[in-house]
PDB file of C-alpha atoms in Angstrom:
ATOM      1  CA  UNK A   1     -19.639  19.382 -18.006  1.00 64.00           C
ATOM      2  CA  UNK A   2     -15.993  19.827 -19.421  1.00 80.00           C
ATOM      3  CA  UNK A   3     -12.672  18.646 -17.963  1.00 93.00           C
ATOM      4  CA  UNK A   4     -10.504  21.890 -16.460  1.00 95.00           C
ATOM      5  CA  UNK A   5      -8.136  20.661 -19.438  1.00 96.00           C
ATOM      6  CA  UNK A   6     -11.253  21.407 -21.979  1.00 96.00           C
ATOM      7  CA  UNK A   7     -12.504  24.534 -20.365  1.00 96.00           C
ATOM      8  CA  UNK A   8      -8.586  25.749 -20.478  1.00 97.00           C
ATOM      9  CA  UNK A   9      -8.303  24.591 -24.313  1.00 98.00           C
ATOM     10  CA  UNK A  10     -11.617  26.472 -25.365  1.00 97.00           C
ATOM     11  CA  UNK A  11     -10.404  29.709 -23.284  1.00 97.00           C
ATOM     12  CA  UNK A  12      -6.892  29.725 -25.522  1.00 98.00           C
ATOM     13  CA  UNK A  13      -8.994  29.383 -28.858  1.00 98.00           C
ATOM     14  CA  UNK A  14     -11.060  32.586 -27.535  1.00 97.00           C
ATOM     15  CA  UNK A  15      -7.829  34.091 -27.131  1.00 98.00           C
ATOM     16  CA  UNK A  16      -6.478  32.961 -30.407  1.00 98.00           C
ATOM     17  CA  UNK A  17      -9.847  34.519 -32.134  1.00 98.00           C
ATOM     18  CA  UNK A  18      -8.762  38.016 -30.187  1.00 98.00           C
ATOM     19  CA  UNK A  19      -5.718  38.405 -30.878  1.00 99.00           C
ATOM     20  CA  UNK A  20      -5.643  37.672 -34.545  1.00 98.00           C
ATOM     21  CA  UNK A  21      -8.899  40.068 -34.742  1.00 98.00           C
ATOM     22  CA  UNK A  22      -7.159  42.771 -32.884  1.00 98.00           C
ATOM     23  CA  UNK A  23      -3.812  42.336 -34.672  1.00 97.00           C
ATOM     24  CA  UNK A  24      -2.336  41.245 -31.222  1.00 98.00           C
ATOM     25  CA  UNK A  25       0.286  38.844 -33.784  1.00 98.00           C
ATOM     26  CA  UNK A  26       3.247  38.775 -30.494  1.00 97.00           C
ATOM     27  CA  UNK A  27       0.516  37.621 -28.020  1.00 98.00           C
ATOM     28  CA  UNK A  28       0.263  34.136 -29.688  1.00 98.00           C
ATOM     29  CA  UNK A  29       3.333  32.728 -28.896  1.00 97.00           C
ATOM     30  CA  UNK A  30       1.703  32.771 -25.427  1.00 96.00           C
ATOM     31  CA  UNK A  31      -0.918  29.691 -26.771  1.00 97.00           C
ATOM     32  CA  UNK A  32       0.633  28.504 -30.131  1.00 98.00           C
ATOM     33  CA  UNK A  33       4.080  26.413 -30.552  1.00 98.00           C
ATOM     34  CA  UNK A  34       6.729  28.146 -32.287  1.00 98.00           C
ATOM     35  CA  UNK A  35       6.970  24.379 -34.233  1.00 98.00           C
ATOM     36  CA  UNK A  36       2.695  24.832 -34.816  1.00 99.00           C
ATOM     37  CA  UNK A  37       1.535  23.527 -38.481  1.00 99.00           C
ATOM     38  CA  UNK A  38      -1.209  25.157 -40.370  1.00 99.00           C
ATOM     39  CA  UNK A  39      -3.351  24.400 -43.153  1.00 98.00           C
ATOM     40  CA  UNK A  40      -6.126  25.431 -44.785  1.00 98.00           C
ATOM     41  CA  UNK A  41      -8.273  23.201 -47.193  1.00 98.00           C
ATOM     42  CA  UNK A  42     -11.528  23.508 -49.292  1.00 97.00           C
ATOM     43  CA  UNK A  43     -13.652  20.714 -47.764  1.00 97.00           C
ATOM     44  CA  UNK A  44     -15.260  19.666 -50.426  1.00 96.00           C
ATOM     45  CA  UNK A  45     -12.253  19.601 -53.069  1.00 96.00           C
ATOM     46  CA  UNK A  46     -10.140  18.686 -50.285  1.00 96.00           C
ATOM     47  CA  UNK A  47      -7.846  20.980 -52.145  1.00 96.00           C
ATOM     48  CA  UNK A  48      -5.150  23.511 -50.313  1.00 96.00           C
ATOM     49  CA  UNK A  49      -6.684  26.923 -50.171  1.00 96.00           C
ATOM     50  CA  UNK A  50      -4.910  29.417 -52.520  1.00 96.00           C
ATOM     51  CA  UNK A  51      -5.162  32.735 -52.411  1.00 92.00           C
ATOM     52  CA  UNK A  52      -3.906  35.539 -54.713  1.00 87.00           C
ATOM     53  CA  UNK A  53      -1.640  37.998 -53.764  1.00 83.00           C
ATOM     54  CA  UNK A  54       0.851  41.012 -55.654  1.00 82.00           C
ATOM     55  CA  UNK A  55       3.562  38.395 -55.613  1.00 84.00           C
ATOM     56  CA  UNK A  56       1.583  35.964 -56.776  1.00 90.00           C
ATOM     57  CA  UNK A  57      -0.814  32.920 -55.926  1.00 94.00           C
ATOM     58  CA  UNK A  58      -0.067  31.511 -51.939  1.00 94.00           C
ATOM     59  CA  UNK A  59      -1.161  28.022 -50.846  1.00 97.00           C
ATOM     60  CA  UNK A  60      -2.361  28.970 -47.473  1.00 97.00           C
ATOM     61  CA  UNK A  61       0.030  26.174 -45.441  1.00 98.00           C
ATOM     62  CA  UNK A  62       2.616  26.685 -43.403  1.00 98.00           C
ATOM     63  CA  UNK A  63       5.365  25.200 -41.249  1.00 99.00           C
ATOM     64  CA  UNK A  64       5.570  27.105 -38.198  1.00 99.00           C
ATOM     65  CA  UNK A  65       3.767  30.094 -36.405  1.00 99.00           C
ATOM     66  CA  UNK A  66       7.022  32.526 -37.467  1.00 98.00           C
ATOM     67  CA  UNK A  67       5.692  31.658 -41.543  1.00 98.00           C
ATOM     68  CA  UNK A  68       1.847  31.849 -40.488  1.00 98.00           C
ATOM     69  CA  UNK A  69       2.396  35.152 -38.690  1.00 98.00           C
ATOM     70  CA  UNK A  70       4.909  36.618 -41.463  1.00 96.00           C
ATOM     71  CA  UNK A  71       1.477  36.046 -44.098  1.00 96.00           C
ATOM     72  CA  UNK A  72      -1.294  36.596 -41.976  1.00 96.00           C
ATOM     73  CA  UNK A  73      -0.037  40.283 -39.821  1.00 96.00           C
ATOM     74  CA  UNK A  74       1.305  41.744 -43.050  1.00 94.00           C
ATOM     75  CA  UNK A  75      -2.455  40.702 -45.202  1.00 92.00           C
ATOM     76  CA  UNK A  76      -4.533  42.037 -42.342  1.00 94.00           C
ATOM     77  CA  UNK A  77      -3.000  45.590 -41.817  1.00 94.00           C
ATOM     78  CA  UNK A  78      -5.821  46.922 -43.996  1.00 92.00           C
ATOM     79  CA  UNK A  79      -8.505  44.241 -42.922  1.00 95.00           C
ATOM     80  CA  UNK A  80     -11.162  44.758 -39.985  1.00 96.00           C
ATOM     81  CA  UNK A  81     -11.875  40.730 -39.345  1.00 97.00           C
ATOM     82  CA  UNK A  82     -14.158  39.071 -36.890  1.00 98.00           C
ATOM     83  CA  UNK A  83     -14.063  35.391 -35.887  1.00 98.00           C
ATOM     84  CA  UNK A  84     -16.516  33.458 -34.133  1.00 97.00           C
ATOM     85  CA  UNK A  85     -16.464  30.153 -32.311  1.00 96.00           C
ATOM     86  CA  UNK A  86     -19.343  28.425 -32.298  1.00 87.00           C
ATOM     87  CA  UNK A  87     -20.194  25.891 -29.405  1.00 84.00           C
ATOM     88  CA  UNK A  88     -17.742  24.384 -26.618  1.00 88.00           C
ATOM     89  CA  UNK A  89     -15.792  22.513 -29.263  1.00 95.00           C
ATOM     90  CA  UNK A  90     -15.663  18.492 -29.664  1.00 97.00           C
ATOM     91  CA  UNK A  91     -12.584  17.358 -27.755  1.00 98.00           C
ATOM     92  CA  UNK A  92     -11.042  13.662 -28.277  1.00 98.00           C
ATOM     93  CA  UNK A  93      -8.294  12.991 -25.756  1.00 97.00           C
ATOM     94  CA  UNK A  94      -5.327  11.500 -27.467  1.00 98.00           C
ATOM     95  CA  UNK A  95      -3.668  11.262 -24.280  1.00 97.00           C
ATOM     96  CA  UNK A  96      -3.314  13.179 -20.421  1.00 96.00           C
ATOM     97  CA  UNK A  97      -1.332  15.696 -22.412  1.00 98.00           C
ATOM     98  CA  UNK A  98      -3.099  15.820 -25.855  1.00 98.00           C
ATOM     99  CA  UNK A  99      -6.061  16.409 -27.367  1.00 98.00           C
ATOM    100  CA  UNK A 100      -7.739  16.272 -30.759  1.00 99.00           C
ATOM    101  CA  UNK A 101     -10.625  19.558 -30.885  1.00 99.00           C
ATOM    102  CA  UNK A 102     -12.981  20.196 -33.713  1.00 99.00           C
ATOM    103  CA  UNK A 103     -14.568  23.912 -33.430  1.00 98.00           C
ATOM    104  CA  UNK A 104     -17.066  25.404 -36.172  1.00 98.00           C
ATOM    105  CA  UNK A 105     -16.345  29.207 -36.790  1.00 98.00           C
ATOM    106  CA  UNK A 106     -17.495  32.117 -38.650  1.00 98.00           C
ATOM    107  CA  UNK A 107     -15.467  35.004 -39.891  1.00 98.00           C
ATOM    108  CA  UNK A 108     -15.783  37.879 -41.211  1.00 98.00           C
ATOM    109  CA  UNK A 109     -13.936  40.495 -43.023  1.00 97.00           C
ATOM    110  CA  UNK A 110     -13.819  43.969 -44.554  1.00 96.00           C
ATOM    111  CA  UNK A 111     -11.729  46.535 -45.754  1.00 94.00           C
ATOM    112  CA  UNK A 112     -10.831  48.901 -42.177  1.00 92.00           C
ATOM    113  CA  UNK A 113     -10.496  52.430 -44.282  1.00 86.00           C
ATOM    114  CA  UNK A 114     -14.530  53.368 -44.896  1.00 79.00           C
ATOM    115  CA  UNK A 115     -18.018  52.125 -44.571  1.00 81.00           C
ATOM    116  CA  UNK A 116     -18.602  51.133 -47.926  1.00 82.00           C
ATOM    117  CA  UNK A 117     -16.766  48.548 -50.290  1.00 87.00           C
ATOM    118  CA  UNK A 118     -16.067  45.131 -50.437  1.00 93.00           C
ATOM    119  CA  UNK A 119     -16.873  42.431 -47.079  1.00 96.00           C
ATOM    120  CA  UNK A 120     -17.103  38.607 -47.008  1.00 97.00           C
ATOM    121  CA  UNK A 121     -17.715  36.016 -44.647  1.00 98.00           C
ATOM    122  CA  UNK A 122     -17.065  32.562 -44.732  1.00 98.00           C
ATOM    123  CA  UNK A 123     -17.028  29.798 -42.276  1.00 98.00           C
ATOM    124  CA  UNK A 124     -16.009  26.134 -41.665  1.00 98.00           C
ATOM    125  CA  UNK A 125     -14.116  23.884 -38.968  1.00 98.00           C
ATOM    126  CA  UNK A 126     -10.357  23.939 -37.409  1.00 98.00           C
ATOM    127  CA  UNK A 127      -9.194  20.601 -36.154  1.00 99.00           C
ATOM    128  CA  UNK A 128      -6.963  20.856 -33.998  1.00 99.00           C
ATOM    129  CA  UNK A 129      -4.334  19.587 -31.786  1.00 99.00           C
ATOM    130  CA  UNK A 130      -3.609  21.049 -28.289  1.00 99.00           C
ATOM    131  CA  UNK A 131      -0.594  19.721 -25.690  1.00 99.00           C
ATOM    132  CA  UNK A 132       0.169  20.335 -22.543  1.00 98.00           C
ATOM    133  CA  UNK A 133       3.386  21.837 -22.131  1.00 97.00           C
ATOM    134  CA  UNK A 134       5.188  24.756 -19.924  1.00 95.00           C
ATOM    135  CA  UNK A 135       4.583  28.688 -20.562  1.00 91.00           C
ATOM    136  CA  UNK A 136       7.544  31.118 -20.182  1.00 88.00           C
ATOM    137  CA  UNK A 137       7.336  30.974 -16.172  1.00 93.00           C
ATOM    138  CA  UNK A 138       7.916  27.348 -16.405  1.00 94.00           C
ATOM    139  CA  UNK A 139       3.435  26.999 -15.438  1.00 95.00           C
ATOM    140  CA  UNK A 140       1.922  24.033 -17.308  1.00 96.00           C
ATOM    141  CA  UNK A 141      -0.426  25.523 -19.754  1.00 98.00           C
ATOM    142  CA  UNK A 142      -2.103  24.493 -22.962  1.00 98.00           C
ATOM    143  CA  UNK A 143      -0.894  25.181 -26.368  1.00 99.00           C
ATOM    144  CA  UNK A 144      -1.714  24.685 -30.580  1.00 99.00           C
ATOM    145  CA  UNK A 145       0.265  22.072 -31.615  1.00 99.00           C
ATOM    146  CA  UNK A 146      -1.347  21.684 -35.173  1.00 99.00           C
ATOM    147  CA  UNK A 147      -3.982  23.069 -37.556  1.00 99.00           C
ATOM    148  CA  UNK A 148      -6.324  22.298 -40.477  1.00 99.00           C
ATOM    149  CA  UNK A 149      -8.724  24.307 -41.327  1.00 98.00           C
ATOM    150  CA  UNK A 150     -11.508  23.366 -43.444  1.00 98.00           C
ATOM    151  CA  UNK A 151     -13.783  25.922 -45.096  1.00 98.00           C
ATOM    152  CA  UNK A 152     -17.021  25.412 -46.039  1.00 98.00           C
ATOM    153  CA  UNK A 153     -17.758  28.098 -47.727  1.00 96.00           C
ATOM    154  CA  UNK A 154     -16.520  31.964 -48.074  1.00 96.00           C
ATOM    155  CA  UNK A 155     -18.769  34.503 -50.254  1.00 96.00           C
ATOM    156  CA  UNK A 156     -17.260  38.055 -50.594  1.00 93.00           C
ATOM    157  CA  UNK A 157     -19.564  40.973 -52.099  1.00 94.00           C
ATOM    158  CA  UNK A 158     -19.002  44.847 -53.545  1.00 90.00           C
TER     159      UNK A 158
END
């Protein structure tokens, strides 16, 4: 049985899924801290994930949600993308007003113009960091406070 803290957590990483899958970018300030770190690592290099891009190669980390948004709404304007928790999540509690959450997930993603060409999926583990704090009508809520996500593995096929 999970704490109302965990149940509340594990609803805002749903949300976090949905709104990045539906392009929803402005809804996330409404579960993420403006001040939110992410990164994203090979687990088994333990190496920053880099990607390539027209401007050349990106380490996927960044400082704050304003950087992760800029990279992530603009590359997935022409992406259809699923993501998909797996499991309740395993929650350490730092403190009352932290916690430390592991969740699995599996994502996938495709070109949105067509049915044929290119899709991959790939999969892994965010650990993460959740605080309480106070949403925009002053409520205590439950917000991403730091990321790291580790993939496991990512194939993508033509």
């Amino acid at each position: 049985m999970s704490s109302p803290a965990e149940s509340r957590i594990q609803s805002q990483k749903l949300r976090y899924c949905r709104y990045i899958d539906t392009q929803q970018f402005p809804l996330l300030t409404s579960l993420i801290l403006p001040s939110c770190t992410f990164n994203f690592i090979d687990y088994f290099s333990s190496s920053p994930i880099v990607e390539p891009s027209a401007a050349g190669p990106v380490t996927l980390a960044f400082d704050s949600l304003a950087s992760w948004t800029a990279y992530f709404s603009d590359k997935f304007k022409a992406l259809q993308t699923m993501h998909l928790v797996s499991g309740a999540g395993e929650f350490t509690s730092i403190s009352e007003d932290e916690y430390e959450v592991i969740f699995a997930v599996i994502y996938h993603a495709a070109p949105k113009e067509g049915e044929t060409g290119w899709q991959g999926a790939g999969g892994g583990h965010y650990h993460e960091r959740w605080v309480k704090g106070k949403d925009g009508e002053g409520k205590e809520d439950w917000f991403l406070k730091s990321v790291r996500f580790e993939r496991l593995y990512w194939k993508y096929t033509e």
